[in-house]
PDB file of C-alpha atoms in Angstrom:
ATOM      1  CA  MET P   1      54.766  35.133  -7.021  1.00  0.00           C
ATOM      2  CA  ALA P   2      54.145  32.494  -9.860  1.00  0.00           C
ATOM      3  CA  ASP P   3      52.264  34.837 -12.153  1.00  0.00           C
ATOM      4  CA  GLU P   4      55.169  37.347 -11.988  1.00  0.00           C
ATOM      5  CA  ALA P   5      57.620  35.021 -13.183  1.00  0.00           C
ATOM      6  CA  LEU P   6      55.532  33.676 -15.956  1.00  0.00           C
ATOM      7  CA  PHE P   7      54.984  37.352 -17.393  1.00  0.00           C
ATOM      8  CA  LEU P   8      58.528  38.069 -17.027  1.00  0.00           C
ATOM      9  CA  LEU P   9      59.519  34.838 -18.896  1.00  0.00           C
ATOM     10  CA  LEU P  10      56.885  35.072 -21.523  1.00  0.00           C
ATOM     11  CA  HIS P  11      57.917  38.739 -22.089  1.00  0.00           C
ATOM     12  CA  ASN P  12      61.376  37.785 -22.542  1.00  0.00           C
ATOM     13  CA  GLU P  13      60.501  35.069 -24.916  1.00  0.00           C
ATOM     14  CA  MET P  14      58.433  37.432 -27.074  1.00  0.00           C
ATOM     15  CA  VAL P  15      61.189  39.796 -27.228  1.00  0.00           C
ATOM     16  CA  SER P  16      63.764  36.997 -28.643  1.00  0.00           C
ATOM     17  CA  GLY P  17      60.915  35.526 -30.730  1.00  0.00           C
ATOM     18  CA  VAL P  18      60.112  38.935 -32.317  1.00  0.00           C
ATOM     19  CA  TYR P  19      64.028  39.402 -33.102  1.00  0.00           C
ATOM     20  CA  LYS P  20      64.652  35.937 -34.250  1.00  0.00           C
ATOM     21  CA  SER P  21      61.821  36.118 -36.836  1.00  0.00           C
ATOM     22  CA  ALA P  22      63.135  39.339 -38.098  1.00  0.00           C
ATOM     23  CA  GLU P  23      66.621  38.026 -38.663  1.00  0.00           C
ATOM     24  CA  GLN P  24      65.839  34.983 -40.383  1.00  0.00           C
ATOM     25  CA  GLY P  25      67.375  35.078 -43.697  1.00  0.00           C
ATOM     26  CA  GLU P  26      70.551  36.612 -45.216  1.00  0.00           C
ATOM     27  CA  VAL P  27      73.110  38.572 -43.224  1.00  0.00           C
ATOM     28  CA  VAL P  28      72.303  42.066 -43.165  1.00  0.00           C
ATOM     29  CA  SER P  29      74.684  45.325 -43.036  1.00  0.00           C
ATOM     30  CA  ALA P  30      74.699  47.650 -40.296  1.00  0.00           C
ATOM     31  CA  ALA P  31      72.335  50.089 -41.687  1.00  0.00           C
ATOM     32  CA  LYS P  32      69.860  47.500 -42.393  1.00  0.00           C
ATOM     33  CA  ALA P  33      70.430  45.829 -38.988  1.00  0.00           C
ATOM     34  CA  LEU P  34      69.486  49.105 -37.415  1.00  0.00           C
ATOM     35  CA  GLU P  35      66.256  49.099 -39.410  1.00  0.00           C
ATOM     36  CA  GLU P  36      65.536  45.604 -38.534  1.00  0.00           C
ATOM     37  CA  ASN P  37      66.003  46.789 -34.731  1.00  0.00           C
ATOM     38  CA  GLY P  38      63.682  49.633 -35.214  1.00  0.00           C
ATOM     39  CA  ARG P  39      61.119  47.340 -36.924  1.00  0.00           C
ATOM     40  CA  CYS P  40      61.212  44.857 -34.071  1.00  0.00           C
ATOM     41  CA  ILE P  41      60.657  47.678 -31.474  1.00  0.00           C
ATOM     42  CA  THR P  42      57.832  48.818 -33.293  1.00  0.00           C
ATOM     43  CA  LYS P  43      56.078  45.564 -33.360  1.00  0.00           C
ATOM     44  CA  LEU P  44      56.698  45.055 -29.809  1.00  0.00           C
ATOM     45  CA  GLU P  45      55.405  48.370 -28.938  1.00  0.00           C
ATOM     46  CA  ASN P  46      52.296  47.819 -31.002  1.00  0.00           C
ATOM     47  CA  MET P  47      51.850  44.589 -29.036  1.00  0.00           C
ATOM     48  CA  GLY P  48      52.054  46.597 -25.912  1.00  0.00           C
ATOM     49  CA  PHE P  49      49.605  49.051 -27.287  1.00  0.00           C
ATOM     50  CA  ARG P  50      46.751  46.464 -27.809  1.00  0.00           C
ATOM     51  CA  VAL P  51      47.511  45.097 -24.415  1.00  0.00           C
ATOM     52  CA  GLY P  52      47.319  48.427 -22.652  1.00  0.00           C
ATOM     53  CA  GLN P  53      44.135  49.171 -24.168  1.00  0.00           C
ATOM     54  CA  GLY P  54      42.585  46.106 -22.842  1.00  0.00           C
ATOM     55  CA  LEU P  55      44.016  46.380 -19.512  1.00  0.00           C
ATOM     56  CA  ILE P  56      43.007  49.875 -18.775  1.00  0.00           C
ATOM     57  CA  GLU P  57      39.316  49.000 -19.678  1.00  0.00           C
ATOM     58  CA  ARG P  58      39.515  46.328 -17.277  1.00  0.00           C
ATOM     59  CA  PHE P  59      41.291  48.462 -14.531  1.00  0.00           C
ATOM     60  CA  THR P  60      39.033  51.469 -14.575  1.00  0.00           C
ATOM     61  CA  LYS P  61      35.569  49.792 -15.027  1.00  0.00           C
ATOM     62  CA  ASP P  62      35.027  50.761 -11.282  1.00  0.00           C
ATOM     63  CA  THR P  63      36.744  54.112 -10.784  1.00  0.00           C
ATOM     64  CA  ALA P  64      35.216  57.546 -11.164  1.00  0.00           C
ATOM     65  CA  ARG P  65      35.922  59.585 -13.869  1.00  0.00           C
ATOM     66  CA  PHE P  66      39.175  61.326 -14.064  1.00  0.00           C
ATOM     67  CA  LYS P  67      39.542  65.224 -13.549  1.00  0.00           C
ATOM     68  CA  ASP P  68      42.079  66.156 -15.893  1.00  0.00           C
ATOM     69  CA  GLU P  69      45.369  64.890 -17.676  1.00  0.00           C
ATOM     70  CA  LEU P  70      47.354  64.793 -14.637  1.00  0.00           C
ATOM     71  CA  ASP P  71      44.971  62.893 -12.360  1.00  0.00           C
ATOM     72  CA  ILE P  72      45.004  60.275 -15.515  1.00  0.00           C
ATOM     73  CA  MET P  73      48.760  60.145 -15.326  1.00  0.00           C
ATOM     74  CA  LYS P  74      48.774  59.920 -11.556  1.00  0.00           C
ATOM     75  CA  PHE P  75      46.398  56.662 -12.064  1.00  0.00           C
ATOM     76  CA  ILE P  76      48.926  55.337 -14.306  1.00  0.00           C
ATOM     77  CA  CYS P  77      51.759  55.868 -12.048  1.00  0.00           C
ATOM     78  CA  LYS P  78      50.040  54.238  -8.904  1.00  0.00           C
ATOM     79  CA  ASP P  79      47.190  51.939  -9.702  1.00  0.00           C
ATOM     80  CA  PHE P  80      48.094  50.971 -13.241  1.00  0.00           C
ATOM     81  CA  TRP P  81      51.949  50.274 -12.506  1.00  0.00           C
ATOM     82  CA  THR P  82      50.923  48.613  -9.298  1.00  0.00           C
ATOM     83  CA  THR P  83      48.691  46.144 -10.794  1.00  0.00           C
ATOM     84  CA  VAL P  84      51.009  45.321 -13.520  1.00  0.00           C
ATOM     85  CA  PHE P  85      54.688  45.484 -11.974  1.00  0.00           C
ATOM     86  CA  LYS P  86      53.482  45.343  -8.142  1.00  0.00           C
ATOM     87  CA  LYS P  87      54.853  48.702  -7.400  1.00  0.00           C
ATOM     88  CA  GLN P  88      54.375  52.163  -7.970  1.00  0.00           C
ATOM     89  CA  ILE P  89      56.440  54.702 -10.187  1.00  0.00           C
ATOM     90  CA  ASP P  90      59.083  56.414  -8.009  1.00  0.00           C
ATOM     91  CA  ASN P  91      59.021  59.749  -9.615  1.00  0.00           C
ATOM     92  CA  LEU P  92      56.670  61.722 -12.056  1.00  0.00           C
ATOM     93  CA  ARG P  93      57.773  64.964 -13.411  1.00  0.00           C
ATOM     94  CA  THR P  94      55.831  67.357 -15.882  1.00  0.00           C
ATOM     95  CA  ASN P  95      56.610  70.665 -17.514  1.00  0.00           C
ATOM     96  CA  HIS P  96      52.591  71.202 -17.379  1.00  0.00           C
ATOM     97  CA  GLN P  97      52.675  71.449 -21.187  1.00  0.00           C
ATOM     98  CA  GLY P  98      52.088  67.867 -22.133  1.00  0.00           C
ATOM     99  CA  ILE P  99      55.414  66.390 -21.285  1.00  0.00           C
ATOM    100  CA  TYR P 100      55.632  63.780 -18.577  1.00  0.00           C
ATOM    101  CA  VAL P 101      58.474  61.964 -17.462  1.00  0.00           C
ATOM    102  CA  LEU P 102      57.727  58.633 -15.190  1.00  0.00           C
ATOM    103  CA  GLN P 103      60.770  57.311 -13.409  1.00  0.00           C
ATOM    104  CA  ASP P 104      61.210  53.711 -11.837  1.00  0.00           C
ATOM    105  CA  ASN P 105      64.444  53.037 -10.112  1.00  0.00           C
ATOM    106  CA  LYS P 106      63.823  49.416 -10.042  1.00  0.00           C
ATOM    107  CA  PHE P 107      61.917  48.407 -13.256  1.00  0.00           C
ATOM    108  CA  ARG P 108      60.815  44.838 -12.862  1.00  0.00           C
ATOM    109  CA  LEU P 109      61.635  43.683 -16.310  1.00  0.00           C
ATOM    110  CA  LEU P 110      65.144  44.699 -15.873  1.00  0.00           C
ATOM    111  CA  THR P 111      66.245  43.970 -12.329  1.00  0.00           C
ATOM    112  CA  GLN P 112      67.364  40.459 -13.237  1.00  0.00           C
ATOM    113  CA  MET P 113      69.380  41.657 -15.998  1.00  0.00           C
ATOM    114  CA  SER P 114      72.090  43.643 -14.606  1.00  0.00           C
ATOM    115  CA  ALA P 115      73.005  46.350 -12.060  1.00  0.00           C
ATOM    116  CA  GLY P 116      74.787  49.072 -13.823  1.00  0.00           C
ATOM    117  CA  LYS P 117      76.145  49.019 -17.118  1.00  0.00           C
ATOM    118  CA  GLN P 118      76.272  45.479 -18.557  1.00  0.00           C
ATOM    119  CA  TYR P 119      73.543  44.634 -21.329  1.00  0.00           C
ATOM    120  CA  LEU P 120      72.689  48.424 -21.702  1.00  0.00           C
ATOM    121  CA  GLU P 121      72.414  48.212 -25.308  1.00  0.00           C
ATOM    122  CA  HIS P 122      69.969  45.493 -25.197  1.00  0.00           C
ATOM    123  CA  ALA P 123      67.556  47.345 -22.535  1.00  0.00           C
ATOM    124  CA  SER P 124      65.651  49.292 -25.157  1.00  0.00           C
ATOM    125  CA  LYS P 125      64.151  46.060 -26.599  1.00  0.00           C
ATOM    126  CA  TYR P 126      62.652  45.178 -23.132  1.00  0.00           C
ATOM    127  CA  LEU P 127      61.276  48.570 -22.699  1.00  0.00           C
ATOM    128  CA  ALA P 128      59.143  48.761 -25.950  1.00  0.00           C
ATOM    129  CA  PHE P 129      56.318  46.500 -24.940  1.00  0.00           C
ATOM    130  CA  THR P 130      55.946  48.776 -21.657  1.00  0.00           C
ATOM    131  CA  CYS P 131      56.070  51.978 -23.720  1.00  0.00           C
ATOM    132  CA  GLY P 132      53.184  50.470 -25.784  1.00  0.00           C
ATOM    133  CA  LEU P 133      51.224  49.416 -22.745  1.00  0.00           C
ATOM    134  CA  ILE P 134      51.205  53.218 -21.578  1.00  0.00           C
ATOM    135  CA  ARG P 135      50.528  54.509 -25.132  1.00  0.00           C
ATOM    136  CA  GLY P 136      47.533  51.913 -25.140  1.00  0.00           C
ATOM    137  CA  GLY P 137      46.257  52.724 -21.674  1.00  0.00           C
ATOM    138  CA  LEU P 138      46.264  56.427 -22.327  1.00  0.00           C
ATOM    139  CA  SER P 139      44.676  56.201 -25.829  1.00  0.00           C
ATOM    140  CA  ASN P 140      41.593  54.525 -24.428  1.00  0.00           C
ATOM    141  CA  LEU P 141      41.346  57.023 -21.823  1.00  0.00           C
ATOM    142  CA  GLY P 142      41.212  59.663 -24.571  1.00  0.00           C
ATOM    143  CA  ILE P 143      44.733  60.819 -24.716  1.00  0.00           C
ATOM    144  CA  LYS P 144      46.895  60.686 -27.913  1.00  0.00           C
ATOM    145  CA  SER P 145      50.438  60.372 -26.909  1.00  0.00           C
ATOM    146  CA  ILE P 146      53.943  59.418 -27.714  1.00  0.00           C
ATOM    147  CA  VAL P 147      55.849  57.250 -25.490  1.00  0.00           C
ATOM    148  CA  THR P 148      59.746  56.661 -25.342  1.00  0.00           C
ATOM    149  CA  ALA P 149      62.003  55.084 -22.793  1.00  0.00           C
ATOM    150  CA  GLU P 150      65.689  55.675 -21.832  1.00  0.00           C
ATOM    151  CA  VAL P 151      67.902  53.964 -19.701  1.00  0.00           C
ATOM    152  CA  SER P 152      71.297  55.215 -18.251  1.00  0.00           C
ATOM    153  CA  SER P 153      71.883  52.626 -15.651  1.00  0.00           C
ATOM    154  CA  MET P 154      70.042  49.436 -14.926  1.00  0.00           C
ATOM    155  CA  PRO P 155      67.492  48.770 -13.448  1.00  0.00           C
ATOM    156  CA  ALA P 156      66.347  52.444 -13.219  1.00  0.00           C
ATOM    157  CA  CYS P 157      64.586  53.884 -16.259  1.00  0.00           C
ATOM    158  CA  LYS P 158      62.450  56.776 -17.420  1.00  0.00           C
ATOM    159  CA  PHE P 159      59.425  56.814 -19.583  1.00  0.00           C
ATOM    160  CA  GLN P 160      58.649  60.102 -21.458  1.00  0.00           C
ATOM    161  CA  VAL P 161      54.961  60.654 -22.462  1.00  0.00           C
ATOM    162  CA  MET P 162      54.463  63.433 -24.921  1.00  0.00           C
ATOM    163  CA  ILE P 163      50.685  64.497 -25.027  1.00  0.00           C
ATOM    164  CA  GLN P 164      49.415  65.221 -28.633  1.00  0.00           C
ATOM    165  CA  LYS P 165      46.991  68.107 -28.554  1.00  0.00           C
ATOM    166  CA  LEU P 166      44.671  67.423 -31.388  1.00  0.00           C
TER     167      LEU P 166
ATOM    168  CA  MET I   1      86.556  28.156   8.706  1.00  0.00           C
ATOM    169  CA  THR I   2      86.320  29.354   4.930  1.00  0.00           C
ATOM    170  CA  VAL I   3      85.221  28.623   1.507  1.00  0.00           C
ATOM    171  CA  HIS I   4      87.799  27.754  -0.950  1.00  0.00           C
ATOM    172  CA  ASN I   5      85.733  27.661  -4.314  1.00  0.00           C
ATOM    173  CA  LEU I   6      82.566  27.085  -5.897  1.00  0.00           C
ATOM    174  CA  TYR I   7      81.382  25.268  -9.261  1.00  0.00           C
ATOM    175  CA  LEU I   8      78.080  25.525 -11.179  1.00  0.00           C
ATOM    176  CA  PHE I   9      77.364  22.751 -13.639  1.00  0.00           C
ATOM    177  CA  ASP I  10      74.474  22.251 -15.741  1.00  0.00           C
ATOM    178  CA  ARG I  11      73.056  18.977 -16.856  1.00  0.00           C
ATOM    179  CA  ASN I  12      75.254  18.250 -19.806  1.00  0.00           C
ATOM    180  CA  GLY I  13      78.253  19.002 -17.852  1.00  0.00           C
ATOM    181  CA  VAL I  14      79.003  22.633 -19.305  1.00  0.00           C
ATOM    182  CA  CYS I  15      80.640  24.536 -16.299  1.00  0.00           C
ATOM    183  CA  LEU I  16      78.265  27.620 -15.982  1.00  0.00           C
ATOM    184  CA  HIS I  17      80.267  29.300 -13.093  1.00  0.00           C
ATOM    185  CA  TYR I  18      83.659  29.058 -11.214  1.00  0.00           C
ATOM    186  CA  SER I  19      84.797  31.389  -8.562  1.00  0.00           C
ATOM    187  CA  GLU I  20      87.520  30.864  -6.151  1.00  0.00           C
ATOM    188  CA  TRP I  21      87.906  32.612  -2.655  1.00  0.00           C
ATOM    189  CA  HIS I  22      90.857  31.006  -1.019  1.00  0.00           C
ATOM    190  CA  ARG I  23      92.831  28.561  -3.266  1.00  0.00           C
ATOM    191  CA  LYS I  24      96.343  27.796  -2.199  1.00  0.00           C
ATOM    192  CA  LYS I  25      96.903  24.886  -4.643  1.00  0.00           C
ATOM    193  CA  GLN I  26      96.056  24.798  -8.252  1.00  0.00           C
ATOM    194  CA  ALA I  27      95.101  21.713  -9.872  1.00  0.00           C
ATOM    195  CA  GLY I  28      98.105  21.431 -12.119  1.00  0.00           C
ATOM    196  CA  ILE I  29      96.049  21.052 -15.465  1.00  0.00           C
ATOM    197  CA  PRO I  30      94.126  23.597 -17.622  1.00  0.00           C
ATOM    198  CA  LYS I  31      90.782  24.871 -16.480  1.00  0.00           C
ATOM    199  CA  GLU I  32      88.762  23.005 -18.912  1.00  0.00           C
ATOM    200  CA  GLU I  33      90.331  19.698 -18.007  1.00  0.00           C
ATOM    201  CA  GLU I  34      89.617  20.603 -14.321  1.00  0.00           C
ATOM    202  CA  TYR I  35      85.873  21.258 -14.967  1.00  0.00           C
ATOM    203  CA  LYS I  36      85.621  17.945 -16.716  1.00  0.00           C
ATOM    204  CA  LEU I  37      87.334  15.900 -14.201  1.00  0.00           C
ATOM    205  CA  MET I  38      85.238  17.582 -11.347  1.00  0.00           C
ATOM    206  CA  TYR I  39      81.973  16.811 -13.376  1.00  0.00           C
ATOM    207  CA  GLY I  40      83.155  13.233 -14.360  1.00  0.00           C
ATOM    208  CA  MET I  41      83.972  12.266 -10.786  1.00  0.00           C
ATOM    209  CA  LEU I  42      80.439  13.675  -9.389  1.00  0.00           C
ATOM    210  CA  PHE I  43      78.666  11.583 -12.043  1.00  0.00           C
ATOM    211  CA  SER I  44      80.708   8.532 -11.208  1.00  0.00           C
ATOM    212  CA  ILE I  45      80.381   9.040  -7.635  1.00  0.00           C
ATOM    213  CA  ARG I  46      76.479   9.561  -7.805  1.00  0.00           C
ATOM    214  CA  SER I  47      75.879   6.096  -9.795  1.00  0.00           C
ATOM    215  CA  PHE I  48      78.162   4.340  -7.432  1.00  0.00           C
ATOM    216  CA  VAL I  49      76.372   5.783  -4.361  1.00  0.00           C
ATOM    217  CA  SER I  50      73.134   4.572  -5.348  1.00  0.00           C
ATOM    218  CA  LYS I  51      74.136   1.185  -6.611  1.00  0.00           C
ATOM    219  CA  MET I  52      76.192   0.266  -3.656  1.00  0.00           C
ATOM    220  CA  SER I  53      73.655   1.591  -1.185  1.00  0.00           C
ATOM    221  CA  PRO I  54      73.012  -1.098   1.544  1.00  0.00           C
ATOM    222  CA  LEU I  55      69.628   0.587   2.298  1.00  0.00           C
ATOM    223  CA  ASP I  56      66.578   1.066  -0.046  1.00  0.00           C
ATOM    224  CA  MET I  57      66.855   4.883  -0.838  1.00  0.00           C
ATOM    225  CA  TYR I  58      63.261   5.477  -1.583  1.00  0.00           C
ATOM    226  CA  ALA I  59      62.107   4.127   1.611  1.00  0.00           C
ATOM    227  CA  GLU I  60      60.553   5.973   4.443  1.00  0.00           C
ATOM    228  CA  SER I  61      63.614   8.166   5.203  1.00  0.00           C
ATOM    229  CA  GLU I  62      62.110  11.507   6.111  1.00  0.00           C
ATOM    230  CA  GLU I  63      65.453  13.194   7.440  1.00  0.00           C
ATOM    231  CA  MET I  64      67.043  12.675   4.065  1.00  0.00           C
ATOM    232  CA  PRO I  65      64.430  14.619   1.716  1.00  0.00           C
ATOM    233  CA  ARG I  66      66.293  14.247  -1.296  1.00  0.00           C
ATOM    234  CA  LYS I  67      66.712  10.595  -2.679  1.00  0.00           C
ATOM    235  CA  ASP I  68      69.890  11.375  -4.443  1.00  0.00           C
ATOM    236  CA  GLY I  69      72.087  10.157  -1.799  1.00  0.00           C
ATOM    237  CA  PHE I  70      75.426  11.709  -2.395  1.00  0.00           C
ATOM    238  CA  LEU I  71      75.809  14.757  -0.128  1.00  0.00           C
ATOM    239  CA  ALA I  72      79.535  15.438   0.592  1.00  0.00           C
ATOM    240  CA  PHE I  73      83.006  14.077   0.897  1.00  0.00           C
ATOM    241  CA  GLN I  74      85.768  14.970   2.980  1.00  0.00           C
ATOM    242  CA  THR I  75      89.492  14.697   2.983  1.00  0.00           C
ATOM    243  CA  SER I  76      92.034  15.346   5.879  1.00  0.00           C
ATOM    244  CA  ARG I  77      92.216  19.229   4.511  1.00  0.00           C
ATOM    245  CA  TYR I  78      88.828  20.200   2.616  1.00  0.00           C
ATOM    246  CA  LYS I  79      85.320  19.188   2.435  1.00  0.00           C
ATOM    247  CA  LEU I  80      83.244  19.156  -0.871  1.00  0.00           C
ATOM    248  CA  HIS I  81      79.868  19.772  -0.555  1.00  0.00           C
ATOM    249  CA  TYR I  82      77.305  18.696  -3.376  1.00  0.00           C
ATOM    250  CA  TYR I  83      73.912  19.807  -4.183  1.00  0.00           C
ATOM    251  CA  GLU I  84      71.871  18.631  -7.375  1.00  0.00           C
ATOM    252  CA  THR I  85      68.478  20.036  -8.509  1.00  0.00           C
ATOM    253  CA  PRO I  86      65.725  18.032 -10.463  1.00  0.00           C
ATOM    254  CA  THR I  87      66.627  19.983 -13.493  1.00  0.00           C
ATOM    255  CA  GLY I  88      70.377  18.474 -13.287  1.00  0.00           C
ATOM    256  CA  ILE I  89      72.065  21.861 -12.032  1.00  0.00           C
ATOM    257  CA  LYS I  90      74.679  20.860  -9.786  1.00  0.00           C
ATOM    258  CA  VAL I  91      76.287  23.229  -7.131  1.00  0.00           C
ATOM    259  CA  VAL I  92      79.682  22.023  -5.899  1.00  0.00           C
ATOM    260  CA  MET I  93      81.376  23.835  -2.998  1.00  0.00           C
ATOM    261  CA  ASN I  94      84.850  23.125  -1.360  1.00  0.00           C
ATOM    262  CA  THR I  95      85.133  24.498   2.129  1.00  0.00           C
ATOM    263  CA  ASP I  96      87.381  23.572   4.977  1.00  0.00           C
ATOM    264  CA  LEU I  97      86.665  21.113   7.610  1.00  0.00           C
ATOM    265  CA  GLY I  98      84.840  23.120  10.149  1.00  0.00           C
ATOM    266  CA  VAL I  99      81.802  23.397   7.908  1.00  0.00           C
ATOM    267  CA  GLY I 100      78.810  21.245   8.882  1.00  0.00           C
ATOM    268  CA  PRO I 101      75.877  20.484   6.223  1.00  0.00           C
ATOM    269  CA  ILE I 102      75.116  23.418   3.936  1.00  0.00           C
ATOM    270  CA  ARG I 103      72.310  22.064   1.610  1.00  0.00           C
ATOM    271  CA  ASP I 104      70.272  25.230   2.410  1.00  0.00           C
ATOM    272  CA  VAL I 105      73.370  27.185   1.564  1.00  0.00           C
ATOM    273  CA  LEU I 106      73.684  25.685  -1.720  1.00  0.00           C
ATOM    274  CA  HIS I 107      69.915  25.615  -2.665  1.00  0.00           C
ATOM    275  CA  HIS I 108      69.862  29.376  -1.840  1.00  0.00           C
ATOM    276  CA  ILE I 109      72.551  29.704  -4.365  1.00  0.00           C
ATOM    277  CA  TYR I 110      70.423  27.737  -6.846  1.00  0.00           C
ATOM    278  CA  SER I 111      67.135  29.435  -6.117  1.00  0.00           C
ATOM    279  CA  ALA I 112      67.848  32.880  -5.143  1.00  0.00           C
ATOM    280  CA  LEU I 113      70.849  33.464  -7.681  1.00  0.00           C
ATOM    281  CA  TYR I 114      70.776  31.075 -10.210  1.00  0.00           C
ATOM    282  CA  VAL I 115      67.224  31.106 -11.043  1.00  0.00           C
ATOM    283  CA  GLU I 116      66.528  34.789 -10.375  1.00  0.00           C
ATOM    284  CA  LEU I 117      69.371  36.326 -12.317  1.00  0.00           C
ATOM    285  CA  VAL I 118      70.419  33.727 -15.046  1.00  0.00           C
ATOM    286  CA  VAL I 119      67.142  31.971 -15.765  1.00  0.00           C
ATOM    287  CA  LYS I 120      65.095  34.863 -15.909  1.00  0.00           C
ATOM    288  CA  ASN I 121      67.804  36.964 -17.869  1.00  0.00           C
ATOM    289  CA  PRO I 122      66.850  36.732 -21.592  1.00  0.00           C
ATOM    290  CA  LEU I 123      70.436  37.848 -22.326  1.00  0.00           C
ATOM    291  CA  CYS I 124      72.016  34.731 -20.564  1.00  0.00           C
ATOM    292  CA  PRO I 125      71.570  31.757 -23.099  1.00  0.00           C
ATOM    293  CA  LEU I 126      71.308  28.408 -20.969  1.00  0.00           C
ATOM    294  CA  GLY I 127      73.785  25.970 -21.401  1.00  0.00           C
ATOM    295  CA  GLN I 128      76.569  28.406 -21.814  1.00  0.00           C
ATOM    296  CA  THR I 129      78.996  29.957 -19.006  1.00  0.00           C
ATOM    297  CA  VAL I 130      77.272  32.717 -17.157  1.00  0.00           C
ATOM    298  CA  GLN I 131      78.434  36.161 -18.311  1.00  0.00           C
ATOM    299  CA  SER I 132      76.247  38.197 -16.188  1.00  0.00           C
ATOM    300  CA  GLU I 133      78.201  40.614 -14.011  1.00  0.00           C
ATOM    301  CA  LEU I 134      75.180  40.827 -11.781  1.00  0.00           C
ATOM    302  CA  PHE I 135      75.076  37.160 -10.886  1.00  0.00           C
ATOM    303  CA  ARG I 136      79.048  37.165 -10.416  1.00  0.00           C
ATOM    304  CA  SER I 137      78.878  40.190  -7.835  1.00  0.00           C
ATOM    305  CA  ARG I 138      75.766  38.985  -6.073  1.00  0.00           C
ATOM    306  CA  LEU I 139      77.224  35.313  -5.775  1.00  0.00           C
ATOM    307  CA  ASP I 140      80.309  36.783  -4.405  1.00  0.00           C
ATOM    308  CA  SER I 141      78.727  38.886  -1.753  1.00  0.00           C
ATOM    309  CA  TYR I 142      76.512  36.304  -0.628  1.00  0.00           C
ATOM    310  CA  VAL I 143      79.445  33.980  -0.400  1.00  0.00           C
ATOM    311  CA  ARG I 144      81.281  36.410   1.800  1.00  0.00           C
ATOM    312  CA  SER I 145      78.275  36.949   3.776  1.00  0.00           C
ATOM    313  CA  LEU I 146      78.016  33.399   4.912  1.00  0.00           C
ATOM    314  CA  PRO I 147      78.491  32.669   8.769  1.00  0.00           C
ATOM    315  CA  PHE I 148      81.442  30.136   7.886  1.00  0.00           C
ATOM    316  CA  PHE I 149      83.336  32.386   5.630  1.00  0.00           C
ATOM    317  CA  SER I 150      86.308  34.372   7.146  1.00  0.00           C
ATOM    318  CA  ALA I 151      88.571  36.516   5.127  1.00  0.00           C
ATOM    319  CA  ARG I 152      91.645  34.751   6.945  1.00  0.00           C
ATOM    320  CA  ALA I 153      92.105  31.381   5.251  1.00  0.00           C
ATOM    321  CA  GLY I 154      91.832  28.756   7.898  1.00  0.00           C
TER     322      GLY I 154
END
């Protein structure tokens, strides 16, 4: 139980740390602020990427080879998510053409924030790291992808994975 | 049997949260003054209680697990319950007279509600009034679910 709280608090501090270091300096206009926001989200996502790469190495050292892409996605939804967030992804959808949508109805990092609409605009900051986590995990399994996240109502969120065919 | 209202203070005297359920008479002063008055009173009572105690507080008292002394006061109409954590968060609840010791209730409010929903929420800055709707609604439903809370004011 303690390590769950540790990760949560550390993650929250990380997000606010990245944003604080970005907004140091002069007061920026609305357009620049949006750009800063994008830069911070990229930073967080890259952090998640590297962490995801390392984590997936650790988790798969004893498992068998994966049959195909769908198998890899199922692994991410079940074992990977369970080890990191202590629960599984609630819903996985695909169009069998490289797009997967992972839906988590009670995302661990958002449950404490609100149950509904309050703080919705801040939610994306807290999802960037996890997007990177998924992307890093997939990349070390040999899949290049783009991962985005959306939240319509806390604490449920959807991660969309687009596989890049080389 | 009912709960009248609830205050939540931090260690600097900032009122983090206040909600009321059955309050027939207001204090007659602005809310800010009321919070200051409540906090000041609690602060004074705590130091008074520890100074004037005829028994050594840190002795082998196992039935009083906490060493801080002041637990509650009661008047002819209501009872004020007090719970303080080592970090200085004070939970104060006014109930009517039929209610016994509710330390565990106040402890639950602190650990399961305040810590979970405010401390772990990065968008709730510590040391300021709590804005989180989730905290407010969970606290409200928790208090309403207590066995000594009845919709009809006692």
